[in-house]
Amino acid sequence: MSDSTLIFNRLLEIAALLQQDLTRSFEGTALTASRTHLLWEVHHRGPTTQQVLAGALDVSPRNITGLVDALEAAGYVERRPHPHDRRAAMVTLTDLGAETMARMTHEHQQIADLLVDGLSSRETTELGDRLGVITDRLRAVIIASGSAR
Amino acid sequence: MSDSTLIFNRLLEIAALLQQDLTRSFEGTALTASRTHLLWEVHHRGPTTQQVLAGALDVSPRNITGLVDALEAAGYVERRPHPHDRRAAMVTLTDLGAETMARMTHEHQQIADLLVDGLSSRETTELGDRLGVITDRLRAVIIASGSAR
DNA sequence: TATTGTTATACTCTATAACTATA
DNA sequence: TATAGTTATAGAGTATAACAATA
């Protein structure tokens, strides 16, 4: 197996492990990866229409309806009236939603520190740079394969 | 944002992009990520019982039934009788399944080369080592959080 | 006429529980 | 009695299409 295949396989394994850890961390709550992604967007954007969320998550508006329904039922968000457009709803974090996102942001930093712990600051910077290169190339591959269709 | 958070976010982004690219590459076929994972296991193990596949994919036996049904309907695998146990079926690649896996293995190598291209062989080795460290730590985190429950 | 969000319908992945055939 | 796989049922994420209310 070539060195590049080895690295690629490590990236795939890391991706699978991250997904697995995320899923496990939601056990026993009403949260899921998709719902948390939506929460994350609202956390960073502030009150947001469902159309905007559909674009941000790259998912159909119908799907957003379902995710917001579930998050609203569990008390993480509220639909509030849009100030100027009576068709639209502003999805807004409740106190529970805001507290949850604050806690998750903190845990996010902690696991990041844990994973990268032990590398010197120079090594850390280099690793970041190389992953950045891979990220950029991967993005380019996806854009290319998208436009090829 | 700390350096470690930056690296962690890059890993998350790479994970999302890989998932996106994989999903897109299956458009217009009967394949999905889960079905391909099953195909991948059979490719590497040879004819395999569904019980073993359930363990390999870490998924319920019921789920394997559905995945094998779909792959069989699309012509990628066959259920053949187990030589000694009439309860069990051996999931076996058809010619189409074997050709598909050969092609995917080749494409897998190509995208690996593409993504890692441009790094010197020393840099490649170091990147692999550092990702290996992260993979091991992440695995440890997941095992720890699993046993805590 | 165009846009926002919903209802209707369908497919995939996933799980647990009950059941059949076989060991 | 235990195991391999299936049927039954259910929840979650996803999609398209048709529709209502509003712009």
Tab-separated table of C-alpha atoms (C1' of nucleotides) in Angstrom:
chain	number	residue	atom	x	y	z
A	1	MET	CA	0.000	0.000	0.000
A	2	SER	CA	1.387	3.406	-0.961
A	3	ASP	CA	2.094	6.117	1.604
A	4	SER	CA	-0.650	8.322	0.210
A	5	THR	CA	-3.181	5.497	0.457
A	6	LEU	CA	-2.099	5.009	4.055
A	7	ILE	CA	-2.737	8.655	4.844
A	8	PHE	CA	-6.036	8.629	3.009
A	9	ASN	CA	-7.131	5.563	4.959
A	10	ARG	CA	-6.153	7.298	8.206
A	11	LEU	CA	-8.295	10.261	7.239
A	12	LEU	CA	-11.193	7.934	6.469
A	13	GLU	CA	-10.718	6.194	9.787
A	14	ILE	CA	-10.611	9.510	11.645
A	15	ALA	CA	-13.786	10.580	9.849
A	16	ALA	CA	-15.547	7.377	10.886
A	17	LEU	CA	-14.364	7.674	14.486
A	18	LEU	CA	-15.466	11.298	14.740
A	19	GLN	CA	-18.882	10.367	13.429
A	20	GLN	CA	-19.102	7.473	15.877
A	21	ASP	CA	-18.058	9.612	18.839
A	22	LEU	CA	-20.542	12.324	17.898
A	23	THR	CA	-23.414	9.867	17.572
A	24	ARG	CA	-22.592	8.258	20.903
A	25	SER	CA	-22.406	11.622	22.658
A	26	PHE	CA	-26.060	12.282	21.731
A	27	GLU	CA	-27.420	9.044	23.200
A	28	GLY	CA	-30.239	9.683	25.618
A	29	THR	CA	-30.944	13.181	24.294
A	30	ALA	CA	-33.199	14.485	21.551
A	31	LEU	CA	-30.120	15.694	19.663
A	32	THR	CA	-28.684	14.101	16.535
A	33	ALA	CA	-25.865	15.139	14.233
A	34	SER	CA	-28.241	16.874	11.800
A	35	ARG	CA	-30.207	18.660	14.510
A	36	THR	CA	-27.004	19.808	16.172
A	37	HIS	CA	-25.688	21.094	12.869
A	38	LEU	CA	-28.825	23.213	12.570
A	39	LEU	CA	-28.407	24.429	16.161
A	40	TRP	CA	-24.792	25.293	15.387
A	41	GLU	CA	-25.828	27.463	12.435
A	42	VAL	CA	-28.444	29.313	14.471
A	43	HIS	CA	-25.888	29.768	17.262
A	44	HIS	CA	-23.491	31.462	14.848
A	45	ARG	CA	-25.984	33.375	12.690
A	46	GLY	CA	-28.545	34.383	15.282
A	47	PRO	CA	-32.274	34.077	14.433
A	48	THR	CA	-32.467	32.595	10.935
A	49	THR	CA	-35.181	31.765	8.397
A	50	GLN	CA	-35.667	28.160	7.365
A	51	GLN	CA	-34.775	29.006	3.771
A	52	VAL	CA	-31.366	30.230	4.887
A	53	LEU	CA	-30.902	27.117	7.006
A	54	ALA	CA	-31.788	24.902	4.042
A	55	GLY	CA	-28.991	26.593	2.112
A	56	ALA	CA	-26.537	26.400	5.010
A	57	LEU	CA	-27.118	22.679	5.613
A	58	ASP	CA	-27.461	22.001	1.867
A	59	VAL	CA	-30.710	20.203	2.444
A	60	SER	CA	-34.322	20.595	1.244
A	61	PRO	CA	-36.668	23.077	2.950
A	62	ARG	CA	-38.910	20.133	3.796
A	63	ASN	CA	-36.088	18.593	5.753
A	64	ILE	CA	-35.592	21.784	7.754
A	65	THR	CA	-39.262	21.701	8.733
A	66	GLY	CA	-38.701	18.279	10.304
A	67	LEU	CA	-35.475	19.207	12.080
A	68	VAL	CA	-36.962	22.409	13.490
A	69	ASP	CA	-40.120	20.528	14.557
A	70	ALA	CA	-37.993	18.089	16.568
A	71	LEU	CA	-35.771	20.788	18.079
A	72	GLU	CA	-38.791	22.879	18.978
A	73	ALA	CA	-40.538	19.912	20.615
A	74	ALA	CA	-37.392	19.253	22.673
A	75	GLY	CA	-37.158	22.916	23.699
A	76	TYR	CA	-33.936	23.924	21.947
A	77	VAL	CA	-35.416	26.443	19.497
A	78	GLU	CA	-38.542	28.504	18.889
A	79	ARG	CA	-40.202	29.713	15.699
A	80	ARG	CA	-40.788	33.445	16.079
A	81	PRO	CA	-42.560	35.703	13.600
A	82	HIS	CA	-40.384	37.416	11.016
A	83	PRO	CA	-40.552	41.181	11.583
A	84	HIS	CA	-41.376	42.091	7.962
A	85	ASP	CA	-42.424	38.885	6.169
A	86	ARG	CA	-45.429	37.011	7.492
A	87	ARG	CA	-44.591	33.936	5.384
A	88	ALA	CA	-41.264	33.373	7.113
A	89	ALA	CA	-40.351	32.167	10.602
A	90	MET	CA	-37.233	33.120	12.501
A	91	VAL	CA	-35.683	30.085	14.137
A	92	THR	CA	-34.302	31.271	17.468
A	93	LEU	CA	-32.355	29.518	20.244
A	94	THR	CA	-34.148	29.157	23.575
A	95	ASP	CA	-32.163	29.490	26.815
A	96	LEU	CA	-31.721	25.715	26.767
A	97	GLY	CA	-30.463	25.884	23.188
A	98	ALA	CA	-28.019	28.678	23.980
A	99	GLU	CA	-26.692	26.897	27.068
A	100	THR	CA	-26.310	23.690	25.095
A	101	MET	CA	-24.317	25.378	22.374
A	102	ALA	CA	-22.079	27.130	24.913
A	103	ARG	CA	-21.327	23.799	26.545
A	104	MET	CA	-20.698	22.083	23.218
A	105	THR	CA	-18.316	24.830	22.127
A	106	HIS	CA	-16.341	24.278	25.298
A	107	GLU	CA	-16.255	20.500	24.849
A	108	HIS	CA	-15.251	20.992	21.227
A	109	GLN	CA	-12.159	22.905	22.349
A	110	GLN	CA	-11.371	20.298	24.977
A	111	ILE	CA	-11.421	17.365	22.604
A	112	ALA	CA	-9.358	19.368	20.117
A	113	ASP	CA	-6.711	19.979	22.802
A	114	LEU	CA	-6.801	16.335	23.813
A	115	LEU	CA	-6.270	15.078	20.269
A	116	VAL	CA	-3.464	17.436	19.360
A	117	ASP	CA	-1.824	17.307	22.789
A	118	GLY	CA	1.837	16.325	22.730
A	119	LEU	CA	2.746	17.883	19.411
A	120	SER	CA	5.062	20.868	19.647
A	121	SER	CA	3.683	24.172	18.468
A	122	ARG	CA	5.827	24.002	15.323
A	123	GLU	CA	4.549	20.501	14.580
A	124	THR	CA	1.003	21.607	15.224
A	125	THR	CA	1.310	24.438	12.735
A	126	GLU	CA	2.777	22.139	10.097
A	127	LEU	CA	0.059	19.569	10.603
A	128	GLY	CA	-2.567	22.273	10.233
A	129	ASP	CA	-0.938	23.513	7.034
A	130	ARG	CA	-0.821	20.049	5.480
A	131	LEU	CA	-4.374	19.256	6.421
A	132	GLY	CA	-5.301	22.597	4.919
A	133	VAL	CA	-3.720	21.568	1.633
A	134	ILE	CA	-5.645	18.283	1.672
A	135	THR	CA	-8.867	20.080	2.528
A	136	ASP	CA	-8.422	22.495	-0.360
A	137	ARG	CA	-7.696	19.719	-2.835
A	138	LEU	CA	-10.648	17.698	-1.653
A	139	ARG	CA	-12.904	20.691	-2.053
A	140	ALA	CA	-11.556	21.168	-5.579
A	141	VAL	CA	-12.189	17.514	-6.418
A	142	ILE	CA	-15.774	17.801	-5.266
A	143	ILE	CA	-16.383	20.994	-7.206
A	144	ALA	CA	-14.853	19.408	-10.311
A	145	SER	CA	-16.935	16.240	-10.024
A	146	GLY	CA	-20.023	18.365	-9.450
A	147	SER	CA	-19.553	20.464	-12.565
A	148	ALA	CA	-18.735	17.373	-14.626
A	149	ARG	CA	-22.316	16.244	-14.367
B	1	MET	CA	-9.291	30.057	17.991
B	2	SER	CA	-6.496	27.792	19.266
B	3	ASP	CA	-4.226	25.847	16.915
B	4	SER	CA	-5.642	22.551	18.114
B	5	THR	CA	-9.197	23.711	17.445
B	6	LEU	CA	-8.100	24.735	13.968
B	7	ILE	CA	-6.716	21.251	13.292
B	8	PHE	CA	-9.798	19.598	14.742
B	9	ASN	CA	-12.035	21.742	12.557
B	10	ARG	CA	-9.949	20.808	9.506
B	11	LEU	CA	-10.439	17.141	10.365
B	12	LEU	CA	-14.179	17.695	10.710
B	13	GLU	CA	-14.252	19.521	7.405
B	14	ILE	CA	-12.292	16.751	5.683
B	15	ALA	CA	-14.709	14.203	7.148
B	16	ALA	CA	-17.695	16.136	5.797
B	17	LEU	CA	-16.107	16.605	2.369
B	18	LEU	CA	-15.217	12.911	2.090
B	19	GLN	CA	-18.774	11.968	2.959
B	20	GLN	CA	-20.111	14.455	0.419
B	21	ASP	CA	-17.793	13.214	-2.335
B	22	LEU	CA	-18.663	9.594	-1.610
B	23	THR	CA	-22.400	10.256	-1.688
B	24	ARG	CA	-22.126	12.178	-4.925
B	25	SER	CA	-20.078	9.432	-6.567
B	26	PHE	CA	-22.958	6.983	-6.041
B	27	GLU	CA	-25.593	9.118	-7.742
B	28	GLY	CA	-27.415	7.230	-10.441
B	29	THR	CA	-26.365	3.817	-9.113
B	30	ALA	CA	-27.936	1.458	-6.588
B	31	LEU	CA	-24.895	1.926	-4.333
B	32	THR	CA	-24.842	3.901	-1.099
B	33	ALA	CA	-22.151	4.368	1.532
B	34	SER	CA	-23.533	1.560	3.714
B	35	ARG	CA	-24.017	-0.864	0.841
B	36	THR	CA	-20.511	-0.158	-0.418
B	37	HIS	CA	-19.086	-0.715	3.037
B	38	LEU	CA	-20.691	-4.163	3.020
B	39	LEU	CA	-19.336	-4.841	-0.470
B	40	TRP	CA	-15.907	-3.759	0.749
B	41	GLU	CA	-15.966	-6.266	3.594
B	42	VAL	CA	-17.017	-9.117	1.317
B	43	HIS	CA	-14.322	-8.085	-1.150
B	44	HIS	CA	-11.679	-8.410	1.549
B	45	ARG	CA	-13.038	-11.404	3.460
B	46	GLY	CA	-14.412	-13.500	0.622
B	47	PRO	CA	-17.831	-15.170	1.028
B	48	THR	CA	-19.141	-14.131	4.442
B	49	THR	CA	-22.142	-14.901	6.648
B	50	GLN	CA	-24.513	-12.097	7.534
B	51	GLN	CA	-23.707	-12.506	11.229
B	52	VAL	CA	-20.067	-11.757	10.534
B	53	LEU	CA	-21.052	-8.770	8.411
B	54	ALA	CA	-23.264	-7.450	11.205
B	55	GLY	CA	-20.217	-7.524	13.469
B	56	ALA	CA	-17.919	-5.991	10.875
B	57	LEU	CA	-20.260	-3.075	10.124
B	58	ASP	CA	-21.313	-2.815	13.788
B	59	VAL	CA	-24.940	-2.922	12.805
B	60	SER	CA	-27.942	-5.147	13.603
B	61	PRO	CA	-28.481	-8.429	11.698
B	62	ARG	CA	-31.799	-7.005	10.530
B	63	ASN	CA	-29.971	-4.177	8.872
B	64	ILE	CA	-27.684	-6.573	7.013
B	65	THR	CA	-30.752	-8.340	5.618
B	66	GLY	CA	-31.873	-5.081	4.060
B	67	LEU	CA	-28.470	-4.141	2.678
B	68	VAL	CA	-27.924	-7.593	1.169
B	69	ASP	CA	-31.466	-7.557	-0.294
B	70	ALA	CA	-30.695	-4.306	-2.094
B	71	LEU	CA	-27.252	-5.416	-3.284
B	72	GLU	CA	-28.658	-8.735	-4.476
B	73	ALA	CA	-31.499	-7.011	-6.349
B	74	ALA	CA	-28.941	-4.755	-8.050
B	75	GLY	CA	-26.746	-7.738	-8.958
B	76	TYR	CA	-23.663	-7.014	-6.851
B	77	VAL	CA	-23.889	-10.040	-4.522
B	78	GLU	CA	-25.567	-13.430	-4.230
B	79	ARG	CA	-26.687	-15.445	-1.230
B	80	ARG	CA	-25.212	-18.913	-1.579
B	81	PRO	CA	-25.832	-21.861	0.726
B	82	HIS	CA	-23.389	-22.306	3.576
B	83	PRO	CA	-21.524	-25.605	3.077
B	84	HIS	CA	-22.156	-26.948	6.589
B	85	ASP	CA	-24.898	-24.825	8.165
B	86	ARG	CA	-28.256	-24.709	6.444
B	87	ARG	CA	-29.382	-21.749	8.571
B	88	ALA	CA	-26.656	-19.480	7.234
B	89	ALA	CA	-26.110	-17.806	3.868
B	90	MET	CA	-22.732	-16.956	2.369
B	91	VAL	CA	-22.821	-13.498	0.861
B	92	THR	CA	-20.670	-13.678	-2.277
B	93	LEU	CA	-19.634	-11.063	-4.849
B	94	THR	CA	-20.987	-11.547	-8.368
B	95	ASP	CA	-18.789	-10.681	-11.347
B	96	LEU	CA	-20.354	-7.221	-11.325
B	97	GLY	CA	-19.580	-6.881	-7.623
B	98	ALA	CA	-15.975	-7.985	-8.083
B	99	GLU	CA	-15.433	-5.641	-11.043
B	100	THR	CA	-16.968	-2.784	-9.109
B	101	MET	CA	-14.686	-3.322	-6.140
B	102	ALA	CA	-11.619	-3.584	-8.371
B	103	ARG	CA	-12.517	-0.268	-9.970
B	104	MET	CA	-13.213	1.384	-6.625
B	105	THR	CA	-9.908	0.182	-5.205
B	106	HIS	CA	-8.161	1.783	-8.148
B	107	GLU	CA	-10.056	5.050	-7.766
B	108	HIS	CA	-9.346	4.991	-4.044
B	109	GLN	CA	-5.610	4.924	-4.762
B	110	GLN	CA	-5.954	7.672	-7.325
B	111	ILE	CA	-7.740	10.072	-5.039
B	112	ALA	CA	-5.232	9.280	-2.282
B	113	ASP	CA	-2.371	10.182	-4.618
B	114	LEU	CA	-4.176	13.307	-5.740
B	115	LEU	CA	-4.781	14.559	-2.212
B	116	VAL	CA	-1.286	13.894	-0.881
B	117	ASP	CA	0.451	14.911	-4.091
B	118	GLY	CA	3.154	17.531	-3.693
B	119	LEU	CA	4.344	16.557	-0.254
B	120	SER	CA	7.855	15.156	-0.133
B	121	SER	CA	8.196	11.560	0.947
B	122	ARG	CA	9.598	12.658	4.320
B	123	GLU	CA	6.683	15.043	4.837
B	124	THR	CA	4.248	12.343	3.814
B	125	THR	CA	5.655	9.959	6.391
B	126	GLU	CA	5.475	12.602	9.119
B	127	LEU	CA	1.902	13.484	8.233
B	128	GLY	CA	0.991	9.802	8.393
B	129	ASP	CA	2.650	9.460	11.794
B	130	ARG	CA	0.864	12.475	13.222
B	131	LEU	CA	-2.498	11.388	11.907
B	132	GLY	CA	-1.779	7.995	13.410
B	133	VAL	CA	-1.318	9.626	16.800
B	134	ILE	CA	-4.625	11.438	16.426
B	135	THR	CA	-6.382	8.266	15.303
B	136	ASP	CA	-5.106	6.354	18.315
B	137	ARG	CA	-6.133	9.086	20.741
B	138	LEU	CA	-9.538	9.399	19.166
B	139	ARG	CA	-10.047	5.654	19.422
B	140	ALA	CA	-9.055	5.834	23.088
B	141	VAL	CA	-11.509	8.671	23.707
B	142	ILE	CA	-14.318	6.667	22.171
B	143	ILE	CA	-13.494	3.532	24.135
B	144	ALA	CA	-13.319	5.579	27.332
B	145	SER	CA	-16.660	7.292	26.715
B	146	GLY	CA	-18.210	3.933	25.898
B	147	SER	CA	-17.095	2.245	29.101
B	148	ALA	CA	-18.185	5.245	31.162
B	149	ARG	CA	-21.791	4.438	30.427
C	1	DT	C1'	-45.730	35.588	-10.442
C	2	DA	C1'	-42.324	34.253	-7.029
C	3	DT	C1'	-41.190	32.814	-2.404
C	4	DT	C1'	-41.847	30.542	2.447
C	5	DG	C1'	-43.058	26.843	4.616
C	6	DT	C1'	-46.137	22.835	5.008
C	7	DT	C1'	-48.595	18.441	3.760
C	8	DA	C1'	-48.173	14.102	1.097
C	9	DT	C1'	-45.458	10.391	-0.311
C	10	DA	C1'	-41.387	7.574	-0.700
C	11	DC	C1'	-36.653	5.629	0.013
C	12	DT	C1'	-32.570	4.548	2.994
C	13	DC	C1'	-30.368	3.450	7.346
C	14	DT	C1'	-30.992	2.229	11.696
C	15	DA	C1'	-33.024	-0.364	16.034
C	16	DT	C1'	-35.692	-3.854	18.949
C	17	DA	C1'	-38.734	-7.753	19.355
C	18	DA	C1'	-40.958	-11.831	17.869
C	19	DC	C1'	-40.621	-15.761	14.979
C	20	DT	C1'	-38.845	-19.825	11.851
C	21	DA	C1'	-35.629	-23.052	10.658
C	22	DT	C1'	-31.734	-25.279	11.953
C	23	DA	C1'	-27.719	-26.576	15.137
D	1	DT	C1'	-31.304	-24.342	24.292
D	2	DA	C1'	-28.761	-21.361	21.159
D	3	DT	C1'	-27.926	-19.356	16.649
D	4	DA	C1'	-28.894	-17.442	11.619
D	5	DG	C1'	-31.783	-14.863	9.353
D	6	DT	C1'	-36.447	-12.946	8.501
D	7	DT	C1'	-40.884	-10.472	9.344
D	8	DA	C1'	-43.043	-6.655	11.919
D	9	DT	C1'	-42.802	-2.165	13.537
D	10	DA	C1'	-40.761	2.297	14.389
D	11	DG	C1'	-37.807	6.547	14.241
D	12	DA	C1'	-34.541	9.559	11.762
D	13	DG	C1'	-32.684	11.811	7.560
D	14	DT	C1'	-33.327	12.633	3.001
D	15	DA	C1'	-35.893	13.842	-1.586
D	16	DT	C1'	-39.627	15.586	-4.909
D	17	DA	C1'	-44.144	17.433	-5.820
D	18	DA	C1'	-48.294	19.826	-4.785
D	19	DC	C1'	-50.293	23.401	-2.127
D	20	DA	C1'	-51.477	27.577	1.003
D	21	DA	C1'	-50.370	31.995	2.473
D	22	DT	C1'	-47.984	35.938	1.562
D	23	DA	C1'	-44.835	39.082	-1.093
